[in-house]
Amino acid sequence: MEQLKEKYEKFKAWQIKPHEVVKLSAEKHVCATCGTEFHGNYCPRCGQKAAIGRYSFKSAFLLFLDVWGLGNRGMFRTIRDLLLRPGYMIRDYLNGMQMAYFPPFKMFFLLIALSVLVESGLNVKFENTINKTKKESVQGLNDINTNTQINETDANKIVTDTFDIIGKPIIVQTAQNKHNKVININGESIETKILKKLENIVNWIIDNQTLVSFLWLITLSLPLYLFFHKNPNIPDLRYSECFVAMVYITNMMTIISTAGSFFLPGKSTAIELLSYILSIVPMKQLFGFSYKRTIAKLIGAFVLLTIAGITLIVMIVCLGIYLLHLL
Ligand SMILES: [Zn+2]
């Protein structure tokens, strides 16, 4: 038990300060490219690495990764730190340790691309879960649609004859419900039209995950900044810093959920949920509030966002109804 505690204390110390950079050696190098004599790891004139050996598998592999911009700047260290000490890593990055970590936005786009790849078949079951999600959501919308269409059948019967003559939207009363329904020229009700639009929107969201995630991040960062900008660790947090932190936290969540959809394709909802819960950890480590306050603030931010979202939807619906009445 004591040993376990000691190990945990050691781990905690490592989380806060994981590595000391080794001092430069006094060894002199001659640049293999330009011939400049220098101390250190890189030639100050042309950037050539001091340590050059024969090509190894490792250096070849790094060069291969470099094609996608992955070979440099500690991709693996960033993934490890995002999983083991995310909040402290973000603090270090914001404090200027930029060369040690993979840049946040580049990582964001690469990870989303990877997650799409995994969801579209690169997983242990070779299962395309994107198509499945699409089919299911479209099916769900169709179910709603058929329900409303049954109600409209009678209404359509009454108006079929008058359509050709008038050729303009007509207001009819259905037998089942006394609501006024606007039927347009094609015999499609407004509901059907709205559902079709919704179907398009759902498909667009599934097809444009990167853009949607990015827009979602921008939206979410506003209430989060409001709740976290005055914090014990970074008293004068800027919005841009908050946004970078959020991008890294999203990267952490994408790593976890992508691992989930790789090993459990189609059944990764629980892991995705877990990644949301785990996002509390970096918030706590970075801003220094207690877990209780961090959770309270997160809930506050989401409630604010929900209220804002509902207000926006109500406004759009009201505007829509107003425009319909003008027609
Ligand atoms: Zn050189």
mmCIF file of C-alpha atoms in Angstrom, residues 84-276:
data_model
loop_
_atom_site.group_PDB
_atom_site.id
_atom_site.type_symbol
_atom_site.label_atom_id
_atom_site.label_comp_id
_atom_site.label_asym_id
_atom_site.label_seq_id
_atom_site.Cartn_x
_atom_site.Cartn_y
_atom_site.Cartn_z
ATOM 1 C CA LEU A 84 -1.430 11.290 -18.866
ATOM 2 C CA ARG A 85 -1.065 14.992 -17.971
ATOM 3 C CA PRO A 86 -3.277 16.970 -20.402
ATOM 4 C CA GLY A 87 -3.858 20.113 -18.329
ATOM 5 C CA TYR A 88 -0.197 20.493 -17.322
ATOM 6 C CA MET A 89 0.894 19.893 -20.902
ATOM 7 C CA ILE A 90 -1.417 22.651 -22.142
ATOM 8 C CA ARG A 91 -0.049 24.953 -19.408
ATOM 9 C CA ASP A 92 3.520 24.202 -20.592
ATOM 10 C CA TYR A 93 2.540 24.838 -24.207
ATOM 11 C CA LEU A 94 0.871 28.157 -23.356
ATOM 12 C CA ASN A 95 3.950 29.119 -21.331
ATOM 13 C CA GLY A 96 6.050 28.778 -24.463
ATOM 14 C CA MET A 97 7.236 25.161 -24.645
ATOM 15 C CA GLN A 98 6.076 25.068 -28.229
ATOM 16 C CA MET A 99 8.877 23.054 -29.779
ATOM 17 C CA ALA A 100 8.175 20.162 -27.428
ATOM 18 C CA TYR A 101 4.629 19.586 -28.617
ATOM 19 C CA PHE A 102 2.751 18.977 -31.826
ATOM 20 C CA PRO A 103 0.916 22.156 -32.890
ATOM 21 C CA PRO A 104 -2.718 22.093 -31.691
ATOM 22 C CA PHE A 105 -4.635 22.997 -34.856
ATOM 23 C CA LYS A 106 -2.612 20.729 -37.128
ATOM 24 C CA MET A 107 -3.214 17.928 -34.652
ATOM 25 C CA PHE A 108 -6.933 18.743 -34.551
ATOM 26 C CA PHE A 109 -7.397 18.368 -38.321
ATOM 27 C CA LEU A 110 -5.190 15.271 -38.549
ATOM 28 C CA LEU A 111 -7.059 13.567 -35.707
ATOM 29 C CA ILE A 112 -10.500 14.306 -37.186
ATOM 30 C CA ALA A 113 -9.276 12.940 -40.524
ATOM 31 C CA LEU A 114 -8.038 9.832 -38.720
ATOM 32 C CA SER A 115 -11.319 9.398 -36.837
ATOM 33 C CA VAL A 116 -13.290 9.639 -40.102
ATOM 34 C CA LEU A 117 -10.954 7.028 -41.595
ATOM 35 C CA VAL A 118 -11.531 4.732 -38.605
ATOM 36 C CA GLU A 119 -15.302 5.241 -38.702
ATOM 37 C CA SER A 120 -15.468 4.559 -42.426
ATOM 38 C CA GLY A 121 -13.878 1.129 -42.150
ATOM 39 C CA LEU A 122 -10.327 1.220 -40.796
ATOM 40 C CA ASN A 123 -11.206 -0.644 -37.589
ATOM 41 C CA VAL A 124 -10.948 -4.157 -36.184
ATOM 42 C CA LYS A 125 -14.239 -5.191 -37.853
ATOM 43 C CA PHE A 126 -13.771 -3.266 -41.139
ATOM 44 C CA GLU A 127 -17.206 -1.828 -40.479
ATOM 45 C CA ASN A 128 -18.370 1.456 -42.014
ATOM 46 C CA THR A 129 -20.172 3.098 -39.123
ATOM 47 C CA ILE A 130 -20.621 6.433 -40.946
ATOM 48 C CA ASN A 131 -23.048 4.927 -43.473
ATOM 49 C CA LYS A 132 -24.842 3.177 -40.639
ATOM 50 C CA THR A 133 -25.323 6.390 -38.677
ATOM 51 C CA LYS A 134 -26.559 8.116 -41.832
ATOM 52 C CA LYS A 135 -29.089 5.356 -42.584
ATOM 53 C CA GLU A 136 -30.325 5.295 -39.003
ATOM 54 C CA SER A 137 -30.843 9.033 -38.759
ATOM 55 C CA VAL A 138 -32.580 9.182 -42.151
ATOM 56 C CA GLN A 139 -34.758 6.228 -41.088
ATOM 57 C CA GLY A 140 -35.648 8.063 -37.873
ATOM 58 C CA LEU A 141 -36.693 11.138 -39.821
ATOM 59 C CA ASN A 142 -38.703 9.019 -42.279
ATOM 60 C CA ASP A 143 -40.610 7.464 -39.391
ATOM 61 C CA ILE A 144 -41.706 10.914 -38.260
ATOM 62 C CA ASN A 145 -42.564 11.745 -41.853
ATOM 63 C CA THR A 146 -44.847 8.722 -42.431
ATOM 64 C CA ASN A 147 -46.704 9.528 -39.234
ATOM 65 C CA THR A 148 -47.519 13.018 -40.419
ATOM 66 C CA GLN A 149 -48.308 11.830 -43.936
ATOM 67 C CA ILE A 150 -51.012 9.464 -42.688
ATOM 68 C CA ASN A 151 -52.729 12.478 -41.212
ATOM 69 C CA GLU A 152 -52.487 14.301 -44.494
ATOM 70 C CA THR A 153 -53.827 11.626 -46.853
ATOM 71 C CA ASP A 154 -57.429 12.707 -46.394
ATOM 72 C CA ALA A 155 -56.525 16.305 -46.849
ATOM 73 C CA ASN A 156 -54.714 15.498 -50.089
ATOM 74 C CA LYS A 157 -57.765 13.656 -51.448
ATOM 75 C CA ILE A 158 -59.974 16.658 -50.931
ATOM 76 C CA VAL A 159 -57.662 19.070 -52.642
ATOM 77 C CA THR A 160 -56.356 16.994 -55.578
ATOM 78 C CA ASP A 161 -59.068 18.256 -57.929
ATOM 79 C CA THR A 162 -58.637 21.876 -57.045
ATOM 80 C CA PHE A 163 -54.858 21.816 -57.423
ATOM 81 C CA ASP A 164 -54.600 22.048 -61.201
ATOM 82 C CA ILE A 165 -57.174 24.766 -61.464
ATOM 83 C CA ILE A 166 -55.789 26.986 -58.789
ATOM 84 C CA GLY A 167 -52.147 25.874 -58.672
ATOM 85 C CA LYS A 168 -51.509 27.860 -55.522
ATOM 86 C CA PRO A 169 -51.106 26.895 -51.887
ATOM 87 C CA ILE A 170 -54.468 26.129 -50.376
ATOM 88 C CA ILE A 171 -55.404 25.954 -46.727
ATOM 89 C CA VAL A 172 -57.432 22.840 -45.864
ATOM 90 C CA GLN A 173 -58.837 21.411 -42.716
ATOM 91 C CA THR A 174 -58.173 17.736 -42.141
ATOM 92 C CA ALA A 175 -60.767 15.487 -40.573
ATOM 93 C CA GLN A 176 -58.414 14.129 -37.928
ATOM 94 C CA ASN A 177 -57.012 17.361 -36.633
ATOM 95 C CA LYS A 178 -58.451 20.767 -36.823
ATOM 96 C CA HIS A 179 -55.113 22.434 -37.511
ATOM 97 C CA ASN A 180 -54.703 24.455 -40.624
ATOM 98 C CA LYS A 181 -52.266 22.870 -43.005
ATOM 99 C CA VAL A 182 -50.639 24.619 -45.875
ATOM 100 C CA ILE A 183 -50.346 22.310 -48.863
ATOM 101 C CA ASN A 184 -48.110 23.404 -51.707
ATOM 102 C CA ILE A 185 -48.331 22.691 -55.411
ATOM 103 C CA ASN A 186 -46.609 19.304 -55.305
ATOM 104 C CA GLY A 187 -48.964 18.067 -52.636
ATOM 105 C CA GLU A 188 -46.103 18.137 -50.135
ATOM 106 C CA SER A 189 -46.895 19.584 -46.762
ATOM 107 C CA ILE A 190 -44.610 22.049 -45.028
ATOM 108 C CA GLU A 191 -43.740 19.288 -42.526
ATOM 109 C CA THR A 192 -42.468 17.003 -45.276
ATOM 110 C CA LYS A 193 -40.393 19.854 -46.621
ATOM 111 C CA ILE A 194 -38.945 20.671 -43.202
ATOM 112 C CA LEU A 195 -38.128 16.994 -42.609
ATOM 113 C CA LYS A 196 -36.369 16.810 -45.961
ATOM 114 C CA LYS A 197 -34.328 19.883 -45.024
ATOM 115 C CA LEU A 198 -33.506 18.258 -41.664
ATOM 116 C CA GLU A 199 -32.410 15.098 -43.477
ATOM 117 C CA ASN A 200 -30.075 17.172 -45.618
ATOM 118 C CA ILE A 201 -28.694 18.932 -42.557
ATOM 119 C CA VAL A 202 -28.054 15.610 -40.747
ATOM 120 C CA ASN A 203 -26.239 14.217 -43.782
ATOM 121 C CA TRP A 204 -24.216 17.400 -44.144
ATOM 122 C CA ILE A 205 -23.156 17.237 -40.485
ATOM 123 C CA ILE A 206 -22.022 13.615 -40.899
ATOM 124 C CA ASP A 207 -20.150 14.455 -44.112
ATOM 125 C CA ASN A 208 -18.419 17.563 -42.738
ATOM 126 C CA GLN A 209 -17.232 16.443 -39.329
ATOM 127 C CA THR A 210 -14.107 18.599 -39.351
ATOM 128 C CA LEU A 211 -15.952 21.826 -40.078
ATOM 129 C CA VAL A 212 -18.792 20.956 -37.697
ATOM 130 C CA SER A 213 -16.356 20.137 -34.872
ATOM 131 C CA PHE A 214 -14.518 23.380 -35.481
ATOM 132 C CA LEU A 215 -17.723 25.465 -35.463
ATOM 133 C CA TRP A 216 -18.826 23.620 -32.329
ATOM 134 C CA LEU A 217 -15.479 24.466 -30.689
ATOM 135 C CA ILE A 218 -15.834 28.152 -31.510
ATOM 136 C CA THR A 219 -19.381 28.183 -30.111
ATOM 137 C CA LEU A 220 -18.449 26.260 -26.984
ATOM 138 C CA SER A 221 -15.337 28.301 -26.240
ATOM 139 C CA LEU A 222 -17.376 31.487 -25.675
ATOM 140 C CA PRO A 223 -19.333 30.349 -22.576
ATOM 141 C CA LEU A 224 -16.312 28.384 -21.326
ATOM 142 C CA TYR A 225 -14.138 31.495 -21.513
ATOM 143 C CA LEU A 226 -16.810 33.380 -19.598
ATOM 144 C CA PHE A 227 -16.722 30.827 -16.770
ATOM 145 C CA PHE A 228 -12.984 30.094 -16.655
ATOM 146 C CA HIS A 229 -11.117 33.275 -17.603
ATOM 147 C CA LYS A 230 -10.713 34.275 -13.958
ATOM 148 C CA ASN A 231 -8.867 31.293 -12.527
ATOM 149 C CA PRO A 232 -6.164 30.630 -9.922
ATOM 150 C CA ASN A 233 -3.503 29.328 -12.342
ATOM 151 C CA ILE A 234 -3.677 31.806 -15.242
ATOM 152 C CA PRO A 235 -5.227 34.974 -13.807
ATOM 153 C CA ASP A 236 -5.167 36.928 -17.074
ATOM 154 C CA LEU A 237 -6.227 34.194 -19.494
ATOM 155 C CA ARG A 238 -6.787 35.459 -23.021
ATOM 156 C CA TYR A 239 -9.572 34.189 -25.242
ATOM 157 C CA SER A 240 -7.026 32.943 -27.787
ATOM 158 C CA GLU A 241 -5.238 30.946 -25.085
ATOM 159 C CA CYS A 242 -8.542 29.501 -23.893
ATOM 160 C CA PHE A 243 -9.294 28.488 -27.482
ATOM 161 C CA VAL A 244 -5.906 26.774 -27.956
ATOM 162 C CA ALA A 245 -6.463 24.926 -24.666
ATOM 163 C CA MET A 246 -9.856 23.776 -25.890
ATOM 164 C CA VAL A 247 -8.403 22.553 -29.170
ATOM 165 C CA TYR A 248 -5.898 20.407 -27.241
ATOM 166 C CA ILE A 249 -8.655 19.100 -24.937
ATOM 167 C CA THR A 250 -10.736 18.212 -27.996
ATOM 168 C CA ASN A 251 -7.670 16.428 -29.392
ATOM 169 C CA MET A 252 -7.461 14.401 -26.192
ATOM 170 C CA MET A 253 -11.137 13.477 -26.522
ATOM 171 C CA THR A 254 -10.725 12.573 -30.204
ATOM 172 C CA ILE A 255 -7.791 10.273 -29.370
ATOM 173 C CA ILE A 256 -9.895 8.435 -26.779
ATOM 174 C CA SER A 257 -13.053 8.180 -28.865
ATOM 175 C CA THR A 258 -11.105 7.171 -31.995
ATOM 176 C CA ALA A 259 -9.439 4.382 -30.019
ATOM 177 C CA GLY A 260 -12.969 3.408 -28.963
ATOM 178 C CA SER A 261 -14.344 3.293 -32.498
ATOM 179 C CA PHE A 262 -11.241 1.404 -33.650
ATOM 180 C CA PHE A 263 -11.653 -1.439 -31.162
ATOM 181 C CA LEU A 264 -15.446 -1.354 -30.753
ATOM 182 C CA PRO A 265 -16.837 -0.116 -34.086
ATOM 183 C CA GLY A 266 -20.497 0.888 -33.793
ATOM 184 C CA LYS A 267 -20.488 0.404 -30.040
ATOM 185 C CA SER A 268 -18.214 3.221 -28.964
ATOM 186 C CA THR A 269 -20.901 5.434 -27.399
ATOM 187 C CA ALA A 270 -19.793 4.552 -23.867
ATOM 188 C CA ILE A 271 -16.188 5.449 -24.660
ATOM 189 C CA GLU A 272 -17.277 8.690 -26.280
ATOM 190 C CA LEU A 273 -19.195 9.492 -23.108
ATOM 191 C CA LEU A 274 -16.098 8.616 -21.098
ATOM 192 C CA SER A 275 -14.048 11.054 -23.180
ATOM 193 C CA TYR A 276 -16.522 13.808 -22.272
#
